[in-house]
Short mmCIF file of C-alpha atoms and ligand atoms in Angstrom, two decimals:
data_model
loop_
_atom_site.label_atom_id
_atom_site.label_comp_id
_atom_site.label_asym_id
_atom_site.label_seq_id
_atom_site.Cartn_x
_atom_site.Cartn_y
_atom_site.Cartn_z
CA MET A 1 64.67 53.09 28.55
CA SER A 2 62.96 53.14 31.91
CA GLU A 3 66.33 53.63 33.65
CA LEU A 4 66.89 56.66 31.43
CA GLN A 5 63.44 57.96 32.30
CA ARG A 6 64.22 57.57 35.99
CA MET A 7 67.47 59.41 35.59
CA ILE A 8 65.67 62.26 33.80
CA GLN A 9 63.06 62.39 36.55
CA ALA A 10 65.75 62.54 39.23
CA ARG A 11 67.57 65.24 37.32
CA ASN A 12 64.38 67.25 36.99
CA TRP A 13 63.93 67.26 40.75
CA MET A 14 67.54 68.32 41.25
CA LYS A 15 67.02 71.14 38.77
CA THR A 16 63.75 72.20 40.37
CA ASN A 17 65.51 72.43 43.71
CA GLU A 18 68.28 74.69 42.45
CA ASN A 19 66.25 77.81 43.21
CA PHE A 20 66.04 76.73 46.81
CA LEU A 21 69.81 77.02 47.04
CA GLU A 22 69.60 80.74 46.31
CA THR A 23 67.03 81.23 49.05
CA TRP A 24 69.08 79.19 51.52
CA HIS A 25 72.21 81.14 50.66
CA ALA A 26 70.50 84.51 51.01
CA HIS A 27 68.90 83.43 54.29
CA VAL A 28 72.21 82.39 55.88
CA GLY A 29 73.79 85.60 54.60
CA TYR A 30 70.99 87.73 56.04
CA ASP A 31 70.92 85.88 59.35
CA LEU A 32 74.64 86.34 60.04
CA ASN A 33 75.16 89.63 58.17
CA LEU A 34 77.55 87.84 55.85
CA PHE A 35 76.95 90.04 52.82
CA ASP A 36 78.09 93.04 54.88
CA ARG A 37 81.24 91.13 55.84
CA PHE A 38 82.07 90.91 52.14
CA GLU A 39 81.06 94.45 51.22
CA SER A 40 84.73 95.10 50.42
CA PRO A 41 86.82 92.28 49.02
CA ALA A 42 87.82 89.94 51.86
CA SER A 43 89.27 86.46 52.22
CA VAL A 44 87.41 83.63 53.87
CA GLU A 45 90.21 83.05 56.38
CA ASP A 46 90.30 86.69 57.57
CA THR A 47 86.51 86.99 57.71
CA ALA A 48 86.13 83.74 59.62
CA SER A 49 88.70 84.74 62.21
CA ARG A 50 87.42 88.35 62.56
CA PHE A 51 83.85 87.24 63.12
CA ASN A 52 84.50 83.99 64.89
CA LEU A 53 83.07 81.67 62.26
CA SER A 54 84.06 78.25 61.01
CA SER A 55 86.32 78.95 58.05
CA GLU A 56 85.56 75.60 56.42
CA LEU A 57 81.81 76.18 56.50
CA LEU A 58 82.18 79.81 55.48
CA GLN A 59 84.21 78.66 52.48
CA ARG A 60 81.36 76.38 51.44
CA TRP A 61 78.83 79.19 51.81
CA VAL A 62 81.08 81.44 49.73
CA ASP A 63 81.42 78.72 47.08
CA VAL A 64 77.65 78.49 46.75
CA GLY A 65 77.40 82.28 46.70
CA VAL A 66 79.77 82.48 43.76
CA GLU A 67 77.78 79.83 41.91
CA VAL A 68 74.42 81.53 42.40
CA GLY A 69 75.82 85.00 41.71
CA HIS A 70 75.50 86.47 45.21
CA LEU A 71 79.29 86.85 45.54
CA LYS A 72 82.15 87.12 43.13
CA GLU A 73 85.84 86.34 43.35
CA THR A 74 87.93 89.47 43.02
CA GLY A 75 91.38 87.80 42.83
CA ARG A 76 94.05 86.94 45.41
CA GLY A 77 91.65 84.67 47.22
CA LYS A 78 89.22 87.47 48.03
CA PHE A 79 85.45 87.66 47.54
CA LYS A 80 83.00 90.53 47.29
CA ALA A 81 79.23 90.56 47.76
CA ASN A 82 76.94 91.57 44.94
CA LYS A 83 75.56 95.11 45.54
CA LYS A 84 72.00 93.83 45.29
CA MET A 85 72.57 91.42 48.18
CA ILE A 86 73.99 94.19 50.36
CA LYS A 87 71.03 96.38 49.54
CA TYR A 88 68.25 93.79 49.90
CA ALA A 89 69.63 91.01 52.12
CA SER A 90 71.52 92.90 54.76
CA LYS A 91 70.08 93.79 58.16
CA ALA A 92 71.68 97.22 58.13
CA SER A 93 70.08 98.27 54.84
CA SER A 94 66.91 100.34 54.99
CA GLU A 95 65.79 98.61 51.79
CA SER A 96 66.34 95.10 53.08
CA VAL A 97 63.74 92.42 52.40
CA GLY A 98 65.73 89.82 54.35
CA ILE A 99 63.00 89.52 56.96
CA LEU A 100 60.93 87.71 54.33
CA LEU A 101 63.71 85.12 54.08
CA SER A 102 63.52 84.68 57.87
CA GLU A 103 59.78 84.12 57.66
CA MET A 104 60.07 81.60 54.82
CA MET A 105 63.03 79.68 56.18
CA GLU A 106 62.28 79.77 59.91
CA LEU A 107 58.51 79.55 59.89
CA HIS A 108 57.08 78.26 56.60
CA ILE A 109 59.63 75.69 55.46
CA PRO A 110 60.03 73.99 58.88
CA THR A 111 56.22 73.68 59.05
CA LEU A 112 56.02 72.13 55.61
CA LEU A 113 58.81 69.69 56.49
CA LYS A 114 56.76 68.49 59.46
CA TYR A 115 53.88 67.56 57.17
CA PRO A 116 54.46 63.79 56.97
CA GLU A 117 54.50 63.57 60.78
CA LEU A 118 51.38 65.73 61.09
CA LEU A 119 49.53 63.80 58.43
CA GLU A 120 50.13 60.49 60.17
CA SER A 121 49.43 61.66 63.68
CA ASP A 122 46.65 64.15 62.79
CA GLU A 123 48.31 66.48 65.27
CA ARG A 124 48.88 70.20 64.75
CA LEU A 125 51.71 72.54 65.57
CA THR A 126 51.19 75.60 67.73
CA TYR A 127 51.93 78.87 66.01
CA LEU A 128 54.26 80.65 68.44
CA SER A 129 53.10 84.21 68.17
CA GLU A 130 55.59 85.44 70.78
CA LYS A 131 58.41 84.10 68.60
CA PHE A 132 57.15 85.21 65.20
CA SER A 133 54.84 88.19 65.64
CA GLU A 134 57.58 90.74 65.03
CA ILE A 135 58.71 88.98 61.85
CA VAL A 136 55.13 88.66 60.63
CA ALA A 137 54.25 92.27 61.46
CA GLU A 138 57.30 93.38 59.52
CA THR A 139 56.75 91.19 56.46
CA SER A 140 53.16 92.46 56.33
CA THR A 141 54.55 95.92 55.63
CA PHE A 142 55.67 94.75 52.15
CA LEU A 143 52.07 94.21 51.19
CA GLU A 144 51.22 97.62 52.59
CA LYS A 145 53.05 99.27 49.70
CA ALA A 146 50.48 97.78 47.31
CA ALA A 147 47.50 98.24 49.58
CA VAL A 148 47.93 101.68 51.08
CA SER A 149 46.80 103.60 48.02
CA PRO A 150 43.38 101.86 47.67
CA ILE A 151 42.92 102.21 51.44
CA LEU A 152 43.61 105.95 51.23
CA LYS A 153 41.15 106.19 48.34
CA TRP A 154 38.52 104.44 50.44
CA VAL A 155 39.14 106.83 53.34
CA LYS A 156 38.88 109.81 50.99
CA LYS A 157 35.54 108.53 49.69
CA GLU A 158 34.03 107.44 53.01
CA LYS A 159 35.36 110.35 55.11
CA PRO A 160 35.39 108.49 58.45
CA ASP A 161 35.90 110.57 61.60
CA ALA A 162 37.17 107.60 63.58
CA ILE A 163 39.01 104.49 62.38
CA ILE A 164 40.00 101.34 64.26
CA ASP A 165 42.75 99.06 62.92
CA LEU A 166 42.40 95.58 64.39
CA GLY A 167 45.68 93.63 64.60
CA CYS A 168 47.43 96.82 63.59
CA GLY A 169 51.01 95.48 63.64
CA TYR A 170 53.35 98.44 63.23
CA CYS A 171 50.43 100.77 62.33
CA GLY A 172 51.61 101.41 58.79
CA TYR A 173 48.08 101.99 57.47
CA LEU A 174 47.13 104.27 60.35
CA SER A 175 50.34 106.28 59.89
CA SER A 176 49.63 106.83 56.19
CA ILE A 177 46.05 107.86 56.97
CA HIS A 178 47.27 110.21 59.70
CA ARG A 179 49.60 111.98 57.27
CA LYS A 180 46.68 112.73 54.91
CA HIS A 181 43.91 113.18 57.49
CA PRO A 182 45.51 114.51 60.69
CA LYS A 183 42.13 115.20 62.31
CA THR A 184 40.79 111.65 62.02
CA GLU A 185 40.67 109.77 65.31
CA LEU A 186 42.82 106.64 64.99
CA ILE A 187 42.95 103.59 67.23
CA GLY A 188 45.12 100.50 66.72
CA VAL A 189 44.58 97.24 68.59
CA GLU A 190 47.45 94.78 68.83
CA LEU A 191 47.97 91.63 70.89
CA SER A 192 51.74 91.29 70.85
CA PRO A 193 53.47 93.45 73.50
CA GLU A 194 56.72 93.42 71.50
CA VAL A 195 54.94 94.67 68.39
CA VAL A 196 53.08 97.33 70.42
CA GLU A 197 56.32 98.58 71.93
CA LYS A 198 57.97 98.97 68.52
CA ALA A 199 54.83 100.48 66.98
CA ARG A 200 54.74 103.14 69.70
CA GLU A 201 58.35 104.06 68.91
CA LYS A 202 57.57 104.31 65.20
CA VAL A 203 54.31 106.25 65.05
CA SER A 204 52.86 109.62 65.93
CA SER A 205 51.43 109.93 69.43
CA HIS A 206 48.16 110.87 67.72
CA ILE A 207 47.58 107.16 67.07
CA ASP A 208 46.11 105.53 70.14
CA ILE A 209 47.59 102.02 70.30
CA ARG A 210 45.77 99.63 72.64
CA GLU A 211 47.57 96.47 73.65
CA GLY A 212 45.19 93.54 73.90
CA ASP A 213 42.90 91.08 72.22
CA ILE A 214 40.54 92.22 69.47
CA ILE A 215 37.51 90.47 70.93
CA ASP A 216 38.04 92.00 74.38
CA PHE A 217 38.45 95.39 72.74
CA LEU A 218 35.34 95.07 70.58
CA GLU A 219 33.24 93.93 73.52
CA SER A 220 34.32 96.71 75.85
CA TYR A 221 34.63 99.62 73.41
CA ASP A 222 31.84 102.09 74.09
CA GLY A 223 32.60 104.65 71.39
CA LYS A 224 31.56 104.60 67.74
CA ALA A 225 33.89 104.20 64.77
CA ASP A 226 33.13 104.88 61.11
CA MET A 227 35.64 102.44 59.68
CA ILE A 228 37.30 99.22 60.82
CA MET A 229 40.37 97.75 59.19
CA ALA A 230 40.97 94.00 59.47
CA HIS A 231 44.11 93.51 57.42
CA ASN A 232 45.82 90.13 57.35
CA LEU A 233 43.81 89.07 60.32
CA LEU A 234 40.99 86.68 59.43
CA TYR A 235 43.17 83.55 59.55
CA TYR A 236 43.62 84.07 63.30
CA PHE A 237 39.89 83.35 63.66
CA LYS A 238 38.03 80.08 63.08
CA PRO A 239 35.84 80.12 59.95
CA GLU A 240 32.75 79.47 62.10
CA ASP A 241 33.58 82.47 64.32
CA ARG A 242 34.00 84.99 61.50
CA ALA A 243 30.33 85.92 61.19
CA GLY A 244 30.38 86.60 64.95
CA LEU A 245 33.48 88.73 64.49
CA PHE A 246 31.70 90.75 61.79
CA HIS A 247 28.71 91.15 64.14
CA ARG A 248 31.06 92.69 66.68
CA PHE A 249 32.37 95.04 63.97
CA ALA A 250 28.80 96.09 63.21
CA ARG A 251 28.14 96.86 66.89
CA VAL A 252 30.95 99.41 67.17
CA LEU A 253 30.39 100.97 63.74
CA SER A 254 28.24 104.02 63.09
CA LYS A 255 25.28 103.81 60.68
CA GLN A 256 27.37 104.61 57.60
CA GLY A 257 30.21 102.45 58.87
CA SER A 258 32.50 100.41 56.65
CA VAL A 259 35.10 97.66 56.94
CA THR A 260 38.23 97.05 54.89
CA ILE A 261 39.54 93.50 54.87
CA ILE A 262 42.84 92.45 53.36
CA CYS A 263 43.38 88.72 53.06
CA PRO A 264 44.49 86.05 50.60
CA LEU A 265 41.34 84.30 49.37
CA VAL A 266 40.94 80.69 48.34
CA LYS A 267 38.64 79.73 45.47
CA ALA A 268 39.14 83.18 44.00
CA LYS A 269 40.09 84.10 40.47
CA HIS A 270 43.75 84.82 41.22
CA GLY A 271 46.68 83.31 43.11
CA ALA A 272 45.44 79.72 43.59
CA ALA A 273 48.92 78.18 43.90
CA PHE A 274 50.01 80.62 46.57
CA THR A 275 46.82 80.45 48.59
CA ALA A 276 46.83 76.62 48.47
CA ALA A 277 50.33 76.67 49.99
CA PHE A 278 49.35 79.32 52.51
CA ASN A 279 46.35 77.25 53.53
CA THR A 280 48.59 74.23 54.03
CA PHE A 281 50.67 76.28 56.44
CA MET A 282 47.61 77.57 58.29
CA THR A 283 46.01 74.15 58.64
CA ALA A 284 49.22 72.67 60.06
CA HIS A 285 48.67 74.86 63.15
CA SER A 286 46.06 74.42 65.83
CA ASN A 287 45.79 78.18 66.36
CA LEU A 288 45.69 79.38 62.75
CA TYR A 289 42.76 78.77 60.43
CA PRO A 290 41.97 78.27 56.75
CA LEU A 291 41.70 81.27 54.48
CA PRO A 292 38.25 82.58 53.58
CA SER A 293 36.82 82.35 50.08
CA PRO A 294 34.88 85.11 48.29
CA ASP A 295 31.67 83.17 49.03
CA SER A 296 32.39 82.68 52.74
CA ILE A 297 33.19 86.38 53.14
CA LYS A 298 29.93 87.34 51.38
CA LYS A 299 27.93 84.93 53.55
CA ASP A 300 29.50 86.02 56.87
CA ALA A 301 29.21 89.69 55.94
CA LYS A 302 25.55 89.33 55.00
CA GLU A 303 24.77 87.51 58.21
CA ALA A 304 26.28 90.38 60.19
CA GLY A 305 24.34 93.05 58.29
CA PHE A 306 26.95 94.16 55.76
CA ARG A 307 26.96 94.23 52.01
CA VAL A 308 30.12 93.63 50.01
CA ALA A 309 30.94 96.91 48.28
CA GLY A 310 34.10 95.66 46.56
CA MET A 311 36.44 92.69 46.22
CA LYS A 312 39.55 93.49 44.21
CA PRO A 313 42.88 91.72 43.88
CA LEU A 314 45.83 93.60 45.37
CA ILE A 315 48.57 91.12 44.46
CA ARG A 316 47.24 88.78 41.84
CA GLU A 317 49.89 86.06 42.05
CA GLY A 318 49.51 85.93 45.83
CA GLY A 319 45.72 85.87 45.76
CA TRP A 320 45.62 88.88 48.09
CA TYR A 321 42.36 90.82 47.93
CA LEU A 322 40.99 94.03 49.34
CA ILE A 323 37.38 93.55 50.37
CA THR A 324 35.24 96.49 51.38
CA LEU A 325 32.05 96.07 53.39
CA LYS A 326 29.35 98.64 54.06
CA LYS A 327 26.75 98.48 56.76
CA LYS A 328 23.33 97.82 55.26
CA LYS A 329 20.90 100.68 55.68
C1 SAM B 401 49.82 89.49 59.85
S1 SAM B 401 49.92 90.81 60.99
C2 SAM B 401 49.20 92.12 60.06
C3 SAM B 401 49.51 93.50 60.58
C4 SAM B 401 48.77 94.64 59.86
N1 SAM B 401 47.34 94.53 60.05
C5 SAM B 401 49.07 94.62 58.39
O1 SAM B 401 48.22 94.13 57.61
O2 SAM B 401 50.15 95.07 58.00
C6 SAM B 401 48.61 90.41 62.10
C7 SAM B 401 48.73 91.12 63.43
O3 SAM B 401 47.55 90.84 64.18
C8 SAM B 401 47.91 90.59 65.53
N2 SAM B 401 46.85 89.75 66.13
C9 SAM B 401 46.54 88.47 65.85
N3 SAM B 401 45.50 88.04 66.58
C10 SAM B 401 45.13 89.09 67.34
C11 SAM B 401 44.10 89.27 68.33
N4 SAM B 401 43.27 88.29 68.65
N5 SAM B 401 44.03 90.49 68.92
C12 SAM B 401 44.86 91.52 68.59
N6 SAM B 401 45.85 91.39 67.66
C13 SAM B 401 45.98 90.19 67.05
C14 SAM B 401 49.26 89.89 65.41
O4 SAM B 401 50.01 90.02 66.61
C15 SAM B 401 49.91 90.62 64.24
O5 SAM B 401 50.71 91.73 64.65
#
């Protein structure tokens, strides 16, 4: 009986892992543009020789693709990619979400696989922002779709004349605000030169993008802003430094000033599984920090002279919240 139980346990793990195969397959396909290579029916031999790939390994990838439904055999030894994979997992497609596969498979999974080593040595990895900042800035734009509407509502209600987006990435939020409020003064601050360069290509020249560190910017800025955005940013700052960060926000904000924070929250009502995993990833790095909780945000905000005006989930299963702070009168 116990042998049978063991066999069932082993089988359960195999089964659980089946989903991973789909992700792996999609990732390889995205990375090497393989779904595009099979947009029209093609044989493995021809495709391998045209694109200089190992035909044996390509055959194996195709075999998996057929099994997980990413490809289908069209007869005469030819294969064709599923339309959905061409649309969503191809670099050329404007609707591609493949970059998320890159982030998961090149950043998150390798970190999690290092866990035994890290646990035993109590060492941490270094998050290589120069390697990943473009991927991360781009994957953040998926969340933007859910978050932009409440941000625009907040802007409509608060009517800020000047807004600063800290860690602005590709300036998606500022661009949306600019379209609705072309007279509002908009400043984005971004550390990564590669991200800044791309952002400048993407956005209106009305948005003033400053390359540099947030703290340096906040300490040297001598104007006043009415709203600060800190979206997907807090985990770059140590928990014990966040109240100080909020103090710096308060210094550059006008009397009626407000802050919008977007961040996954631990110990919140929604998304505990996701935020626990996200926290694991953060803690494995020496230069990334644990996620805040609703209580820690309230405490840090209060200490810096803000009150929490709202804390609403944006993506429940991911534990992502929009938190709005107002300067206390
Ligand atoms: C996760 S992305 C989020 C981008 C954007 N705020 C959004 O929510 O879509 C965080 C961005 O903050 C930038 N960043 C991190 N630490 C920074 C710092 N100390 N100063 C300026 N930018 C920083 C990163 O380079 C990255 O582009």
